[in-house]
Amino acid sequence: MSKKKETVAPLTRWQYFFKVLYHNAAATTEFTYNKHIYRKSDELQAIEQQSARINYVLLLALIVMFLLTSRYQNVWAVVIYFLLVIVGQIIRYLMLPKDIRAHLTDTGRKTR
């Protein structure tokens, strides 16, 4: 039997956003997509550092929300926190350049 090739969509800003959503993208200078390793531009790294700051603010808001809801047992703190997270993630997404491929250089290396 032959192996089926994976069909992978071309890299877009949306896909890049979700690929780096759950880890600190500013900690690395390389990005892997579809088994290709890309080097990030300095501008993209600066954007990711600002994005990391937003994540730290959201983490602080999570702690404050937990303390407020445990102390006052009010659901509005949770609702406000969810709205804050949505706004924070939208800001992070809009900070990324529209043409993400212009900020990535193919290193010619692949992952296994």
GROMACS .gro file of N, CA and C in nm:
model
  336
    1MET      N    1   0.084  -0.119   0.000
    1MET     CA    2   0.000   0.000   0.000
    1MET      C    3   0.088   0.125   0.000
    2SER      N    4   0.043   0.224  -0.069
    2SER     CA    5   0.120   0.348  -0.073
    2SER      C    6   0.073   0.442   0.037
    3LYS      N    7   0.166   0.527   0.077
    3LYS     CA    8   0.133   0.626   0.180
    3LYS      C    9   0.051   0.738   0.118
    4LYS      N   10  -0.048   0.781   0.190
    4LYS     CA   11  -0.125   0.896   0.146
    4LYS      C   12  -0.051   1.022   0.188
    5LYS      N   13  -0.042   1.117   0.099
    5LYS     CA   14   0.020   1.244   0.134
    5LYS      C   15  -0.079   1.328   0.212
    6GLU      N   16  -0.027   1.393   0.314
    6GLU     CA   17  -0.113   1.484   0.391
    6GLU      C   18  -0.136   1.610   0.309
    7THR      N   19  -0.257   1.655   0.311
    7THR     CA   20  -0.285   1.783   0.248
    7THR      C   21  -0.284   1.889   0.356
    8VAL      N   22  -0.190   1.977   0.346
    8VAL     CA   23  -0.175   2.082   0.446
    8VAL      C   24  -0.198   2.216   0.377
    9ALA      N   25  -0.279   2.296   0.439
    9ALA     CA   26  -0.310   2.427   0.383
    9ALA      C   27  -0.187   2.517   0.391
   10PRO      N   28  -0.173   2.610   0.298
   10PRO     CA   29  -0.060   2.703   0.306
   10PRO      C   30  -0.068   2.786   0.434
   11LEU      N   31   0.047   2.825   0.483
   11LEU     CA   32   0.055   2.897   0.610
   11LEU      C   33  -0.007   3.035   0.597
   12THR      N   34  -0.102   3.065   0.685
   12THR     CA   35  -0.164   3.197   0.691
   12THR      C   36  -0.147   3.253   0.832
   13ARG      N   37  -0.184   3.378   0.848
   13ARG     CA   38  -0.175   3.442   0.979
   13ARG      C   39  -0.262   3.368   1.079
   14TRP      N   40  -0.380   3.322   1.039
   14TRP     CA   41  -0.473   3.251   1.125
   14TRP      C   42  -0.412   3.120   1.175
   15GLN      N   43  -0.351   3.044   1.084
   15GLN     CA   44  -0.289   2.917   1.122
   15GLN      C   45  -0.169   2.940   1.213
   16TYR      N   46  -0.090   3.043   1.183
   16TYR     CA   47   0.025   3.075   1.268
   16TYR      C   48  -0.023   3.110   1.409
   17PHE      N   49  -0.129   3.189   1.419
   17PHE     CA   50  -0.184   3.229   1.548
   17PHE      C   51  -0.222   3.108   1.631
   18PHE      N   52  -0.293   3.012   1.571
   18PHE     CA   53  -0.335   2.894   1.647
   18PHE      C   54  -0.219   2.799   1.676
   19LYS      N   55  -0.120   2.797   1.590
   19LYS     CA   56  -0.004   2.709   1.614
   19LYS      C   57   0.076   2.756   1.735
   20VAL      N   58   0.082   2.887   1.758
   20VAL     CA   59   0.162   2.940   1.870
   20VAL      C   60   0.075   2.985   1.987
   21LEU      N   61  -0.052   2.949   1.986
   21LEU     CA   62  -0.145   2.998   2.087
   21LEU      C   63  -0.113   2.949   2.228
   22TYR      N   64  -0.072   2.824   2.242
   22TYR     CA   65  -0.058   2.766   2.375
   22TYR      C   66   0.085   2.752   2.424
   23HIS      N   67   0.177   2.821   2.363
   23HIS     CA   68   0.313   2.822   2.414
   23HIS      C   69   0.376   2.958   2.388
   24ASN      N   70   0.488   2.983   2.453
   24ASN     CA   71   0.554   3.112   2.441
   24ASN      C   72   0.634   3.115   2.312
   25ALA      N   73   0.578   3.172   2.209
   25ALA     CA   74   0.643   3.177   2.078
   25ALA      C   75   0.764   3.269   2.080
   26ALA      N   76   0.768   3.365   2.173
   26ALA     CA   77   0.880   3.458   2.180
   26ALA      C   78   1.007   3.391   2.231
   27ALA      N   79   0.996   3.271   2.288
   27ALA     CA   80   1.112   3.203   2.345
   27ALA      C   81   1.200   3.138   2.237
   28THR      N   82   1.151   3.125   2.115
   28THR     CA   83   1.228   3.060   2.009
   28THR      C   84   1.244   3.154   1.891
   29THR      N   85   1.349   3.130   1.814
   29THR     CA   86   1.371   3.208   1.692
   29THR      C   87   1.332   3.129   1.569
   30GLU      N   88   1.282   3.006   1.590
   30GLU     CA   89   1.242   2.923   1.478
   30GLU      C   90   1.096   2.881   1.494
   31PHE      N   91   1.037   2.849   1.381
   31PHE     CA   92   0.897   2.808   1.377
   31PHE      C   93   0.886   2.689   1.283
   32THR      N   94   0.814   2.585   1.323
   32THR     CA   95   0.798   2.465   1.242
   32THR      C   96   0.655   2.454   1.194
   33TYR      N   97   0.640   2.436   1.063
   33TYR     CA   98   0.508   2.418   1.005
   33TYR      C   99   0.521   2.320   0.889
   34ASN      N  100   0.438   2.218   0.887
   34ASN     CA  101   0.437   2.117   0.783
   34ASN      C  102   0.577   2.054   0.767
   35LYS      N  103   0.641   2.028   0.879
   35LYS     CA  104   0.773   1.966   0.888
   35LYS      C  105   0.886   2.052   0.832
   36HIS      N  106   0.860   2.176   0.798
   36HIS     CA  107   0.964   2.269   0.754
   36HIS      C  108   0.999   2.360   0.871
   37ILE      N  109   1.125   2.392   0.884
   37ILE     CA  110   1.169   2.482   0.991
   37ILE      C  111   1.199   2.618   0.929
   38TYR      N  112   1.135   2.720   0.986
   38TYR     CA  113   1.152   2.857   0.940
   38TYR      C  114   1.220   2.940   1.048
   39ARG      N  115   1.298   3.040   1.005
   39ARG     CA  116   1.358   3.135   1.098
   39ARG      C  117   1.272   3.260   1.099
   40LYS      N  118   1.242   3.311   1.220
   40LYS     CA  119   1.156   3.429   1.235
   40LYS      C  120   1.236   3.557   1.215
   41SER      N  121   1.171   3.658   1.160
   41SER     CA  122   1.236   3.789   1.146
   41SER      C  123   1.238   3.858   1.282
   42ASP      N  124   1.324   3.959   1.293
   42ASP     CA  125   1.333   4.035   1.419
   42ASP      C  126   1.201   4.105   1.450
   43GLU      N  127   1.134   4.153   1.346
   43GLU     CA  128   1.005   4.221   1.367
   43GLU      C  129   0.901   4.125   1.424
   44LEU      N  130   0.896   4.003   1.371
   44LEU     CA  131   0.801   3.904   1.421
   44LEU      C  132   0.834   3.865   1.564
   45GLN      N  133   0.961   3.856   1.597
   45GLN     CA  134   1.001   3.824   1.734
   45GLN      C  135   0.959   3.935   1.830
   46ALA      N  136   0.972   4.061   1.787
   46ALA     CA  137   0.928   4.173   1.871
   46ALA      C  138   0.777   4.170   1.892
   47ILE      N  139   0.702   4.136   1.789
   47ILE     CA  140   0.557   4.124   1.800
   47ILE      C  141   0.521   4.014   1.899
   48GLU      N  142   0.594   3.902   1.892
   48GLU     CA  143   0.566   3.791   1.982
   48GLU      C  144   0.600   3.825   2.127
   49GLN      N  145   0.699   3.910   2.149
   49GLN     CA  146   0.729   3.954   2.286
   49GLN      C  147   0.616   4.039   2.341
   50GLN      N  148   0.559   4.126   2.258
   50GLN     CA  149   0.443   4.204   2.302
   50GLN      C  150   0.324   4.112   2.328
   51SER      N  151   0.309   4.011   2.246
   51SER     CA  152   0.202   3.914   2.264
   51SER      C  153   0.219   3.838   2.394
   52ALA      N  154   0.342   3.807   2.431
   52ALA     CA  155   0.369   3.739   2.557
   52ALA      C  156   0.329   3.826   2.675
   53ARG      N  157   0.349   3.956   2.664
   53ARG     CA  158   0.308   4.048   2.771
   53ARG      C  159   0.156   4.046   2.788
   54ILE      N  160   0.084   4.041   2.677
   54ILE     CA  161  -0.062   4.033   2.685
   54ILE      C  162  -0.103   3.905   2.757
   55ASN      N  163  -0.035   3.795   2.726
   55ASN     CA  164  -0.066   3.668   2.793
   55ASN      C  165  -0.039   3.676   2.943
   56TYR      N  166   0.067   3.745   2.983
   56TYR     CA  167   0.095   3.760   3.126
   56TYR      C  168  -0.014   3.843   3.195
   57VAL      N  169  -0.063   3.945   3.127
   57VAL     CA  170  -0.173   4.025   3.183
   57VAL      C  171  -0.298   3.939   3.197
   58LEU      N  172  -0.325   3.854   3.098
   58LEU     CA  173  -0.441   3.765   3.106
   58LEU      C  174  -0.425   3.663   3.218
   59LEU      N  175  -0.304   3.617   3.241
   59LEU     CA  176  -0.279   3.526   3.352
   59LEU      C  177  -0.302   3.597   3.486
   60LEU      N  178  -0.256   3.719   3.497
   60LEU     CA  179  -0.281   3.798   3.618
   60LEU      C  180  -0.431   3.819   3.638
   61ALA      N  181  -0.503   3.846   3.528
   61ALA     CA  182  -0.648   3.864   3.537
   61ALA      C  183  -0.716   3.735   3.581
   62LEU      N  184  -0.663   3.621   3.540
   62LEU     CA  185  -0.718   3.492   3.583
   62LEU      C  186  -0.703   3.475   3.734
   63ILE      N  187  -0.590   3.512   3.787
   63ILE     CA  188  -0.568   3.501   3.932
   63ILE      C  189  -0.663   3.595   4.007
   64VAL      N  190  -0.676   3.717   3.958
   64VAL     CA  191  -0.766   3.814   4.021
   64VAL      C  192  -0.910   3.763   4.013
   65MET      N  193  -0.949   3.708   3.898
   65MET     CA  194  -1.084   3.655   3.883
   65MET      C  195  -1.108   3.542   3.982
   66PHE      N  196  -1.010   3.453   3.997
   66PHE     CA  197  -1.023   3.342   4.091
   66PHE      C  198  -1.041   3.393   4.234
   67LEU      N  199  -0.960   3.493   4.272
   67LEU     CA  200  -0.970   3.547   4.407
   67LEU      C  201  -1.104   3.617   4.431
   68LEU      N  202  -1.150   3.693   4.331
   68LEU     CA  203  -1.278   3.764   4.345
   68LEU      C  204  -1.396   3.667   4.353
   69THR      N  205  -1.394   3.565   4.267
   69THR     CA  206  -1.507   3.473   4.269
   69THR      C  207  -1.507   3.384   4.393
   70SER      N  208  -1.389   3.350   4.443
   70SER     CA  209  -1.387   3.269   4.565
   70SER      C  210  -1.427   3.351   4.687
   71ARG      N  211  -1.395   3.479   4.684
   71ARG     CA  212  -1.427   3.566   4.798
   71ARG      C  213  -1.574   3.610   4.796
   72TYR      N  214  -1.619   3.658   4.680
   72TYR     CA  215  -1.753   3.718   4.672
   72TYR      C  216  -1.856   3.629   4.604
   73GLN      N  217  -1.816   3.520   4.545
   73GLN     CA  218  -1.904   3.426   4.476
   73GLN      C  219  -1.999   3.498   4.380
   74ASN      N  220  -1.936   3.578   4.293
   74ASN     CA  221  -2.012   3.656   4.196
   74ASN      C  222  -1.972   3.612   4.055
   75VAL      N  223  -2.069   3.579   3.974
   75VAL     CA  224  -2.042   3.529   3.841
   75VAL      C  225  -1.995   3.639   3.746
   76TRP      N  226  -2.018   3.764   3.779
   76TRP     CA  227  -1.980   3.873   3.689
   76TRP      C  228  -1.829   3.884   3.673
   77ALA      N  229  -1.754   3.845   3.773
   77ALA     CA  230  -1.608   3.845   3.760
   77ALA      C  231  -1.564   3.746   3.652
   78VAL      N  232  -1.632   3.633   3.644
   78VAL     CA  233  -1.600   3.533   3.542
   78VAL      C  234  -1.638   3.585   3.403
   79VAL      N  235  -1.754   3.646   3.392
   79VAL     CA  236  -1.799   3.700   3.264
   79VAL      C  237  -1.703   3.809   3.215
   80ILE      N  238  -1.663   3.897   3.303
   80ILE     CA  239  -1.569   4.004   3.267
   80ILE      C  240  -1.435   3.944   3.227
   81TYR      N  241  -1.392   3.841   3.296
   81TYR     CA  242  -1.266   3.776   3.261
   81TYR      C  243  -1.274   3.714   3.121
   82PHE      N  244  -1.384   3.645   3.091
   82PHE     CA  245  -1.400   3.585   2.958
   82PHE      C  246  -1.397   3.693   2.849
   83LEU      N  247  -1.463   3.804   2.873
   83LEU     CA  248  -1.460   3.913   2.776
   83LEU      C  249  -1.320   3.970   2.760
   84LEU      N  250  -1.247   3.981   2.870
   84LEU     CA  251  -1.110   4.029   2.866
   84LEU      C  252  -1.020   3.934   2.786
   85VAL      N  253  -1.040   3.805   2.804
   85VAL     CA  254  -0.962   3.707   2.727
   85VAL      C  255  -0.993   3.717   2.578
   86ILE      N  256  -1.118   3.731   2.543
   86ILE     CA  257  -1.156   3.743   2.402
   86ILE      C  258  -1.092   3.867   2.340
   87VAL      N  259  -1.100   3.978   2.409
   87VAL     CA  260  -1.040   4.102   2.358
   87VAL      C  261  -0.888   4.088   2.349
   88GLY      N  262  -0.827   4.028   2.449
   88GLY     CA  263  -0.682   4.009   2.449
   88GLY      C  264  -0.636   3.922   2.333
   89GLN      N  265  -0.708   3.814   2.305
   89GLN     CA  266  -0.669   3.726   2.195
   89GLN      C  267  -0.693   3.792   2.059
   90ILE      N  268  -0.796   3.873   2.048
   90ILE     CA  269  -0.820   3.947   1.924
   90ILE      C  270  -0.706   4.045   1.900
   91ILE      N  271  -0.663   4.113   2.005
   91ILE     CA  272  -0.551   4.207   1.992
   91ILE      C  273  -0.425   4.133   1.950
   92ARG      N  274  -0.400   4.017   2.011
   92ARG     CA  275  -0.282   3.937   1.973
   92ARG      C  276  -0.287   3.898   1.826
   93TYR      N  277  -0.405   3.857   1.780
   93TYR     CA  278  -0.419   3.817   1.640
   93TYR      C  279  -0.396   3.935   1.546
   94LEU      N  280  -0.454   4.050   1.579
   94LEU     CA  281  -0.441   4.166   1.492
   94LEU      C  282  -0.300   4.224   1.491
   95MET      N  283  -0.220   4.194   1.593
   95MET     CA  284  -0.081   4.241   1.596
   95MET      C  285   0.006   4.167   1.494
   96LEU      N  286  -0.032   4.045   1.459
   96LEU     CA  287   0.048   3.967   1.364
   96LEU      C  288   0.040   4.031   1.226
   97PRO      N  289   0.150   4.023   1.149
   97PRO     CA  290   0.147   4.079   1.013
   97PRO      C  291   0.052   3.998   0.924
   98LYS      N  292  -0.010   4.066   0.829
   98LYS     CA  293  -0.106   3.998   0.740
   98LYS      C  294  -0.037   3.890   0.657
   99ASP      N  295   0.082   3.920   0.607
   99ASP     CA  296   0.157   3.822   0.529
   99ASP      C  297   0.264   3.762   0.620
  100ILE      N  298   0.228   3.657   0.690
  100ILE     CA  299   0.318   3.595   0.788
  100ILE      C  300   0.438   3.531   0.718
  101ARG      N  301   0.419   3.485   0.595
  101ARG     CA  302   0.528   3.421   0.522
  101ARG      C  303   0.642   3.518   0.492
  102ALA      N  304   0.611   3.648   0.482
  102ALA     CA  305   0.715   3.747   0.456
  102ALA      C  306   0.809   3.763   0.575
  103HIS      N  307   0.768   3.718   0.692
  103HIS     CA  308   0.849   3.732   0.813
  103HIS      C  309   0.914   3.600   0.854
  104LEU      N  310   0.901   3.499   0.769
  104LEU     CA  311   0.962   3.370   0.795
  104LEU      C  312   1.056   3.335   0.680
  105THR      N  313   1.178   3.289   0.715
  105THR     CA  314   1.275   3.248   0.616
  105THR      C  315   1.295   3.098   0.627
  106ASP      N  316   1.281   3.028   0.516
  106ASP     CA  317   1.298   2.883   0.516
  106ASP      C  318   1.446   2.851   0.539
  107THR      N  319   1.474   2.768   0.638
  107THR     CA  320   1.611   2.731   0.669
  107THR      C  321   1.660   2.615   0.583
  108GLY      N  322   1.569   2.550   0.513
  108GLY     CA  323   1.607   2.435   0.432
  108GLY      C  324   1.612   2.305   0.512
  109ARG      N  325   1.585   2.315   0.642
  109ARG     CA  326   1.584   2.196   0.727
  109ARG      C  327   1.441   2.146   0.744
  110LYS      N  328   1.429   2.018   0.775
  110LYS     CA  329   1.298   1.957   0.800
  110LYS      C  330   1.304   1.877   0.928
  111THR      N  331   1.189   1.862   0.992
  111THR     CA  332   1.179   1.774   1.108
  111THR      C  333   1.138   1.637   1.060
  112ARG      N  334   1.162   1.540   1.142
  112ARG     CA  335   1.127   1.403   1.103
  112ARG      C  336   0.984   1.372   1.135
   0.00000   0.00000   0.00000
